[in-house]
Amino acid sequence: MPGRTATATRTTAAAEGDVTVLLIGMRINHFWAVHHWVPVFLAMPRMLRELAKDPERGLLSHVLLTASPRTYYVVQYWESKEKLYRYAHSPDMFHHRAWAIINRKERKGRVRGHVGLWHEAYVVPEGSYESIYADMPAFGLAAAHGRVSLERRGKRARDRFAYRSQKTADAAEKTAGAAEKRAEKRVVAPGKAADGA
């Protein structure tokens, strides 16, 4: 499998720009209520297979994890929050149907707290994330965005946080230029000082 071979080196994720991360999971509240939690448990692998068949949907990579014998979750890396939302609301995708079933059960009063569901979504701007992988195959953010040698982004965490892609640097320069032009266009009313006095 590509990207699963450990390398005897230090690398960092090749991510540039904003990074979209979704944490989504479930908690088994009552182990004996198998008929309630098993369908939920099996829903996520089905969604991941569905997304794997259509990479244009925007899921870049995922990691399946467990926090306890009761709690299971997935860390997902997406191309953008727009693609994440589009998938979640697409009526032809399984996620939409699964939530429709849950909402119907809730309206009928058939949800009894046997299984908990949760998710957290983050859009992390460039300059607010960094990573390091020592003797690791591509994992997490690096599996989603590729990896580069540590030297290309900085050996220290503060250097990797300070890294700016060309696209981000160009956008910042463009924004600064637009702000300068707006400042130059400010007109002061006759008889008034610039400070409004």
PDB file of C-alpha atoms in Angstrom:
ATOM      1  CA  MET A   1       0.000   0.000   0.000  1.00  0.00           C
ATOM      2  CA  PRO A   2       1.416   3.427  -0.892  1.00  0.00           C
ATOM      3  CA  GLY A   3       2.435   5.617   2.017  1.00  0.00           C
ATOM      4  CA  ARG A   4       2.467   2.777   4.555  1.00  0.00           C
ATOM      5  CA  THR A   5       6.219   2.206   4.626  1.00  0.00           C
ATOM      6  CA  ALA A   6       8.062   3.711   7.579  1.00  0.00           C
ATOM      7  CA  THR A   7      11.011   5.870   6.664  1.00  0.00           C
ATOM      8  CA  ALA A   8      14.071   6.423   8.835  1.00  0.00           C
ATOM      9  CA  THR A   9      13.764  10.185   8.652  1.00  0.00           C
ATOM     10  CA  ARG A  10      11.852  13.147  10.002  1.00  0.00           C
ATOM     11  CA  THR A  11       9.124  14.638   7.867  1.00  0.00           C
ATOM     12  CA  THR A  12       6.246  17.074   8.118  1.00  0.00           C
ATOM     13  CA  ALA A  13       2.902  17.337   6.352  1.00  0.00           C
ATOM     14  CA  ALA A  14       3.015  19.072   2.965  1.00  0.00           C
ATOM     15  CA  ALA A  15      -0.319  20.824   3.688  1.00  0.00           C
ATOM     16  CA  GLU A  16      -0.688  24.361   2.376  1.00  0.00           C
ATOM     17  CA  GLY A  17      -3.478  26.817   3.031  1.00  0.00           C
ATOM     18  CA  ASP A  18      -6.432  26.024   5.290  1.00  0.00           C
ATOM     19  CA  VAL A  19      -6.854  22.487   6.618  1.00  0.00           C
ATOM     20  CA  THR A  20     -10.344  21.050   7.201  1.00  0.00           C
ATOM     21  CA  VAL A  21     -10.617  18.364   9.889  1.00  0.00           C
ATOM     22  CA  LEU A  22     -13.708  16.477  11.040  1.00  0.00           C
ATOM     23  CA  LEU A  23     -13.820  14.343  14.192  1.00  0.00           C
ATOM     24  CA  ILE A  24     -16.916  12.158  14.169  1.00  0.00           C
ATOM     25  CA  GLY A  25     -17.849   9.315  16.460  1.00  0.00           C
ATOM     26  CA  MET A  26     -20.206   7.341  18.628  1.00  0.00           C
ATOM     27  CA  ARG A  27     -20.455   6.140  22.214  1.00  0.00           C
ATOM     28  CA  ILE A  28     -22.163   2.922  23.229  1.00  0.00           C
ATOM     29  CA  ASN A  29     -24.240   3.904  26.254  1.00  0.00           C
ATOM     30  CA  HIS A  30     -25.895   0.501  26.784  1.00  0.00           C
ATOM     31  CA  PHE A  31     -23.958  -2.532  25.554  1.00  0.00           C
ATOM     32  CA  TRP A  32     -27.056  -4.748  25.764  1.00  0.00           C
ATOM     33  CA  ALA A  33     -28.935  -2.548  23.239  1.00  0.00           C
ATOM     34  CA  VAL A  34     -27.074  -4.163  20.329  1.00  0.00           C
ATOM     35  CA  HIS A  35     -29.887  -3.538  17.835  1.00  0.00           C
ATOM     36  CA  HIS A  36     -29.495   0.228  18.482  1.00  0.00           C
ATOM     37  CA  TRP A  37     -25.732   0.693  18.351  1.00  0.00           C
ATOM     38  CA  VAL A  38     -24.626  -1.888  15.758  1.00  0.00           C
ATOM     39  CA  PRO A  39     -26.337  -0.063  12.847  1.00  0.00           C
ATOM     40  CA  VAL A  40     -24.618   3.167  13.937  1.00  0.00           C
ATOM     41  CA  PHE A  41     -21.279   1.364  14.294  1.00  0.00           C
ATOM     42  CA  LEU A  42     -21.601  -0.062  10.751  1.00  0.00           C
ATOM     43  CA  ALA A  43     -22.733   3.228   9.176  1.00  0.00           C
ATOM     44  CA  MET A  44     -19.312   4.929   9.250  1.00  0.00           C
ATOM     45  CA  PRO A  45     -17.409   2.238   7.299  1.00  0.00           C
ATOM     46  CA  ARG A  46     -20.193   2.387   4.697  1.00  0.00           C
ATOM     47  CA  MET A  47     -19.794   6.177   4.373  1.00  0.00           C
ATOM     48  CA  LEU A  48     -16.005   5.860   4.126  1.00  0.00           C
ATOM     49  CA  ARG A  49     -16.333   3.260   1.339  1.00  0.00           C
ATOM     50  CA  GLU A  50     -18.802   5.522  -0.460  1.00  0.00           C
ATOM     51  CA  LEU A  51     -16.359   8.451  -0.236  1.00  0.00           C
ATOM     52  CA  ALA A  52     -13.395   6.302  -1.328  1.00  0.00           C
ATOM     53  CA  LYS A  53     -15.244   5.417  -4.549  1.00  0.00           C
ATOM     54  CA  ASP A  54     -15.615   9.112  -5.420  1.00  0.00           C
ATOM     55  CA  PRO A  55     -12.485  11.125  -4.490  1.00  0.00           C
ATOM     56  CA  GLU A  56     -14.039  14.259  -6.037  1.00  0.00           C
ATOM     57  CA  ARG A  57     -16.298  14.421  -2.968  1.00  0.00           C
ATOM     58  CA  GLY A  58     -13.274  15.756  -1.068  1.00  0.00           C
ATOM     59  CA  LEU A  59     -12.278  13.269   1.641  1.00  0.00           C
ATOM     60  CA  LEU A  60      -8.466  13.175   1.538  1.00  0.00           C
ATOM     61  CA  SER A  61      -7.721  10.695   4.310  1.00  0.00           C
ATOM     62  CA  HIS A  62      -9.043   9.291   7.567  1.00  0.00           C
ATOM     63  CA  VAL A  63      -7.895   7.510  10.715  1.00  0.00           C
ATOM     64  CA  LEU A  64     -10.143   5.152  12.712  1.00  0.00           C
ATOM     65  CA  LEU A  65      -9.606   5.418  16.475  1.00  0.00           C
ATOM     66  CA  THR A  66     -11.041   4.286  19.784  1.00  0.00           C
ATOM     67  CA  ALA A  67     -11.077   6.199  23.042  1.00  0.00           C
ATOM     68  CA  SER A  68     -12.447   3.332  25.139  1.00  0.00           C
ATOM     69  CA  PRO A  69     -14.416   0.108  24.702  1.00  0.00           C
ATOM     70  CA  ARG A  70     -17.489   2.353  24.458  1.00  0.00           C
ATOM     71  CA  THR A  71     -16.257   5.209  22.252  1.00  0.00           C
ATOM     72  CA  TYR A  72     -15.168   4.984  18.594  1.00  0.00           C
ATOM     73  CA  TYR A  73     -14.374   7.809  16.230  1.00  0.00           C
ATOM     74  CA  VAL A  74     -12.828   8.823  12.940  1.00  0.00           C
ATOM     75  CA  VAL A  75     -10.495  11.727  12.214  1.00  0.00           C
ATOM     76  CA  GLN A  76     -11.201  12.865   8.656  1.00  0.00           C
ATOM     77  CA  TYR A  77      -9.182  15.301   6.540  1.00  0.00           C
ATOM     78  CA  TRP A  78     -11.149  17.134   3.839  1.00  0.00           C
ATOM     79  CA  GLU A  79     -10.217  19.315   0.865  1.00  0.00           C
ATOM     80  CA  SER A  80     -12.502  22.077   2.169  1.00  0.00           C
ATOM     81  CA  LYS A  81     -15.408  22.736   4.489  1.00  0.00           C
ATOM     82  CA  GLU A  82     -17.563  23.327   1.399  1.00  0.00           C
ATOM     83  CA  LYS A  83     -16.951  19.773   0.171  1.00  0.00           C
ATOM     84  CA  LEU A  84     -17.588  18.399   3.659  1.00  0.00           C
ATOM     85  CA  TYR A  85     -20.943  20.233   3.865  1.00  0.00           C
ATOM     86  CA  ARG A  86     -21.852  19.239   0.306  1.00  0.00           C
ATOM     87  CA  TYR A  87     -21.334  15.564   1.163  1.00  0.00           C
ATOM     88  CA  ALA A  88     -23.253  15.830   4.449  1.00  0.00           C
ATOM     89  CA  HIS A  89     -26.280  17.423   2.757  1.00  0.00           C
ATOM     90  CA  SER A  90     -26.262  15.478  -0.507  1.00  0.00           C
ATOM     91  CA  PRO A  91     -29.558  13.542  -0.698  1.00  0.00           C
ATOM     92  CA  ASP A  92     -27.982  10.785  -2.820  1.00  0.00           C
ATOM     93  CA  MET A  93     -25.318   9.963  -0.208  1.00  0.00           C
ATOM     94  CA  PHE A  94     -25.676   7.554   2.719  1.00  0.00           C
ATOM     95  CA  HIS A  95     -24.932  10.177   5.409  1.00  0.00           C
ATOM     96  CA  HIS A  96     -28.098  12.082   4.475  1.00  0.00           C
ATOM     97  CA  ARG A  97     -30.220   8.926   4.645  1.00  0.00           C
ATOM     98  CA  ALA A  98     -28.692   7.861   7.979  1.00  0.00           C
ATOM     99  CA  TRP A  99     -29.505  11.218   9.583  1.00  0.00           C
ATOM    100  CA  ALA A 100     -33.021  11.127   8.162  1.00  0.00           C
ATOM    101  CA  ILE A 101     -33.558   7.785   9.939  1.00  0.00           C
ATOM    102  CA  ILE A 102     -32.179   9.154  13.224  1.00  0.00           C
ATOM    103  CA  ASN A 103     -34.334  12.294  12.966  1.00  0.00           C
ATOM    104  CA  ARG A 104     -37.481  10.209  12.268  1.00  0.00           C
ATOM    105  CA  LYS A 105     -36.770   8.026  15.321  1.00  0.00           C
ATOM    106  CA  GLU A 106     -36.241  11.115  17.461  1.00  0.00           C
ATOM    107  CA  ARG A 107     -39.523  12.712  16.303  1.00  0.00           C
ATOM    108  CA  LYS A 108     -41.368   9.471  17.153  1.00  0.00           C
ATOM    109  CA  GLY A 109     -39.715   9.326  20.592  1.00  0.00           C
ATOM    110  CA  ARG A 110     -37.874   6.094  19.751  1.00  0.00           C
ATOM    111  CA  VAL A 111     -34.392   7.380  20.618  1.00  0.00           C
ATOM    112  CA  ARG A 112     -33.708   6.167  24.130  1.00  0.00           C
ATOM    113  CA  GLY A 113     -30.110   7.159  24.693  1.00  0.00           C
ATOM    114  CA  HIS A 114     -28.629   3.761  23.864  1.00  0.00           C
ATOM    115  CA  VAL A 115     -25.994   5.260  21.582  1.00  0.00           C
ATOM    116  CA  GLY A 116     -24.425   8.719  21.576  1.00  0.00           C
ATOM    117  CA  LEU A 117     -23.325  10.538  18.430  1.00  0.00           C
ATOM    118  CA  TRP A 118     -20.970  13.479  18.109  1.00  0.00           C
ATOM    119  CA  HIS A 119     -18.831  15.437  15.681  1.00  0.00           C
ATOM    120  CA  GLU A 120     -16.502  18.418  15.738  1.00  0.00           C
ATOM    121  CA  ALA A 121     -15.382  20.225  12.578  1.00  0.00           C
ATOM    122  CA  TYR A 122     -12.403  22.556  12.348  1.00  0.00           C
ATOM    123  CA  VAL A 123     -11.049  24.782   9.604  1.00  0.00           C
ATOM    124  CA  VAL A 124      -7.476  25.543  10.608  1.00  0.00           C
ATOM    125  CA  PRO A 125      -5.784  28.434   8.794  1.00  0.00           C
ATOM    126  CA  GLU A 126      -2.222  28.139   7.571  1.00  0.00           C
ATOM    127  CA  GLY A 127       0.099  29.231  10.351  1.00  0.00           C
ATOM    128  CA  SER A 128      -2.076  27.553  12.989  1.00  0.00           C
ATOM    129  CA  TYR A 129      -0.956  23.965  12.458  1.00  0.00           C
ATOM    130  CA  GLU A 130       2.318  22.094  12.277  1.00  0.00           C
ATOM    131  CA  SER A 131       3.377  18.472  12.339  1.00  0.00           C
ATOM    132  CA  ILE A 132       6.352  16.171  12.700  1.00  0.00           C
ATOM    133  CA  TYR A 133       6.680  12.465  11.903  1.00  0.00           C
ATOM    134  CA  ALA A 134       9.772  10.575  13.030  1.00  0.00           C
ATOM    135  CA  ASP A 135      10.339   7.164  11.432  1.00  0.00           C
ATOM    136  CA  MET A 136       6.648   6.990  10.481  1.00  0.00           C
ATOM    137  CA  PRO A 137       4.745   6.089   7.353  1.00  0.00           C
ATOM    138  CA  ALA A 138       2.492   8.859   6.040  1.00  0.00           C
ATOM    139  CA  PHE A 139      -0.084   9.322   8.807  1.00  0.00           C
ATOM    140  CA  GLY A 140      -2.814  11.806   9.689  1.00  0.00           C
ATOM    141  CA  LEU A 141      -2.307  15.172   8.028  1.00  0.00           C
ATOM    142  CA  ALA A 142       0.670  13.813   6.056  1.00  0.00           C
ATOM    143  CA  ALA A 143      -1.458  10.955   4.680  1.00  0.00           C
ATOM    144  CA  ALA A 144      -4.025  13.548   3.568  1.00  0.00           C
ATOM    145  CA  HIS A 145      -1.686  16.138   2.070  1.00  0.00           C
ATOM    146  CA  GLY A 146       1.572  14.309   1.437  1.00  0.00           C
ATOM    147  CA  ARG A 147       4.818  14.836   3.296  1.00  0.00           C
ATOM    148  CA  VAL A 148       8.036  16.744   2.843  1.00  0.00           C
ATOM    149  CA  SER A 149      11.380  16.668   4.606  1.00  0.00           C
ATOM    150  CA  LEU A 150      11.468  18.587   7.857  1.00  0.00           C
ATOM    151  CA  GLU A 151      14.156  20.914   6.490  1.00  0.00           C
ATOM    152  CA  ARG A 152      11.714  22.307   3.881  1.00  0.00           C
ATOM    153  CA  ARG A 153       9.386  23.650   6.595  1.00  0.00           C
ATOM    154  CA  GLY A 154      11.729  24.038   9.571  1.00  0.00           C
ATOM    155  CA  LYS A 155      13.283  21.804  12.208  1.00  0.00           C
ATOM    156  CA  ARG A 156      11.526  23.634  15.050  1.00  0.00           C
ATOM    157  CA  ALA A 157       7.791  23.815  15.635  1.00  0.00           C
ATOM    158  CA  ARG A 158       7.854  27.639  15.596  1.00  0.00           C
ATOM    159  CA  ASP A 159       9.466  27.538  12.126  1.00  0.00           C
ATOM    160  CA  ARG A 160       6.802  25.162  10.812  1.00  0.00           C
ATOM    161  CA  PHE A 161       4.063  27.380  12.271  1.00  0.00           C
ATOM    162  CA  ALA A 162       5.655  30.358  10.508  1.00  0.00           C
ATOM    163  CA  TYR A 163       5.706  28.626   7.098  1.00  0.00           C
ATOM    164  CA  ARG A 164       3.550  30.315   4.433  1.00  0.00           C
ATOM    165  CA  SER A 165       2.792  28.795   1.041  1.00  0.00           C
ATOM    166  CA  GLN A 166       3.201  30.984  -2.024  1.00  0.00           C
ATOM    167  CA  LYS A 167      -0.583  31.102  -2.450  1.00  0.00           C
ATOM    168  CA  THR A 168      -1.069  32.379   1.110  1.00  0.00           C
ATOM    169  CA  ALA A 169       1.772  34.878   0.795  1.00  0.00           C
ATOM    170  CA  ASP A 170       0.336  36.205  -2.491  1.00  0.00           C
ATOM    171  CA  ALA A 171      -3.147  36.539  -0.958  1.00  0.00           C
ATOM    172  CA  ALA A 172      -1.729  38.421   2.053  1.00  0.00           C
ATOM    173  CA  GLU A 173       0.173  40.764  -0.266  1.00  0.00           C
ATOM    174  CA  LYS A 174      -2.952  41.381  -2.344  1.00  0.00           C
ATOM    175  CA  THR A 175      -5.010  42.131   0.799  1.00  0.00           C
ATOM    176  CA  ALA A 176      -2.354  44.548   2.079  1.00  0.00           C
ATOM    177  CA  GLY A 177      -2.263  46.298  -1.310  1.00  0.00           C
ATOM    178  CA  ALA A 178      -6.054  46.676  -1.354  1.00  0.00           C
ATOM    179  CA  ALA A 179      -6.008  48.122   2.182  1.00  0.00           C
ATOM    180  CA  GLU A 180      -3.374  50.680   1.114  1.00  0.00           C
ATOM    181  CA  LYS A 181      -5.501  51.737  -1.861  1.00  0.00           C
ATOM    182  CA  ARG A 182      -8.572  52.178   0.361  1.00  0.00           C
ATOM    183  CA  ALA A 183      -6.520  54.305   2.761  1.00  0.00           C
ATOM    184  CA  GLU A 184      -5.302  56.506  -0.121  1.00  0.00           C
ATOM    185  CA  LYS A 185      -8.874  57.031  -1.380  1.00  0.00           C
ATOM    186  CA  ARG A 186     -10.166  58.357   1.932  1.00  0.00           C
ATOM    187  CA  VAL A 187     -11.433  61.864   1.376  1.00  0.00           C
ATOM    188  CA  VAL A 188     -11.495  64.445   4.114  1.00  0.00           C
ATOM    189  CA  ALA A 189     -14.479  66.836   4.055  1.00  0.00           C
ATOM    190  CA  PRO A 190     -13.525  70.488   3.475  1.00  0.00           C
ATOM    191  CA  GLY A 191     -12.879  72.367   6.697  1.00  0.00           C
ATOM    192  CA  LYS A 192     -12.295  69.219   8.749  1.00  0.00           C
ATOM    193  CA  ALA A 193      -9.031  67.803   9.959  1.00  0.00           C
ATOM    194  CA  ALA A 194      -8.179  64.190   9.097  1.00  0.00           C
ATOM    195  CA  ASP A 195      -8.857  63.162  12.691  1.00  0.00           C
ATOM    196  CA  GLY A 196     -12.427  64.473  12.462  1.00  0.00           C
ATOM    197  CA  ALA A 197     -11.778  67.531  14.680  1.00  0.00           C
TER     198      ALA A 197
END
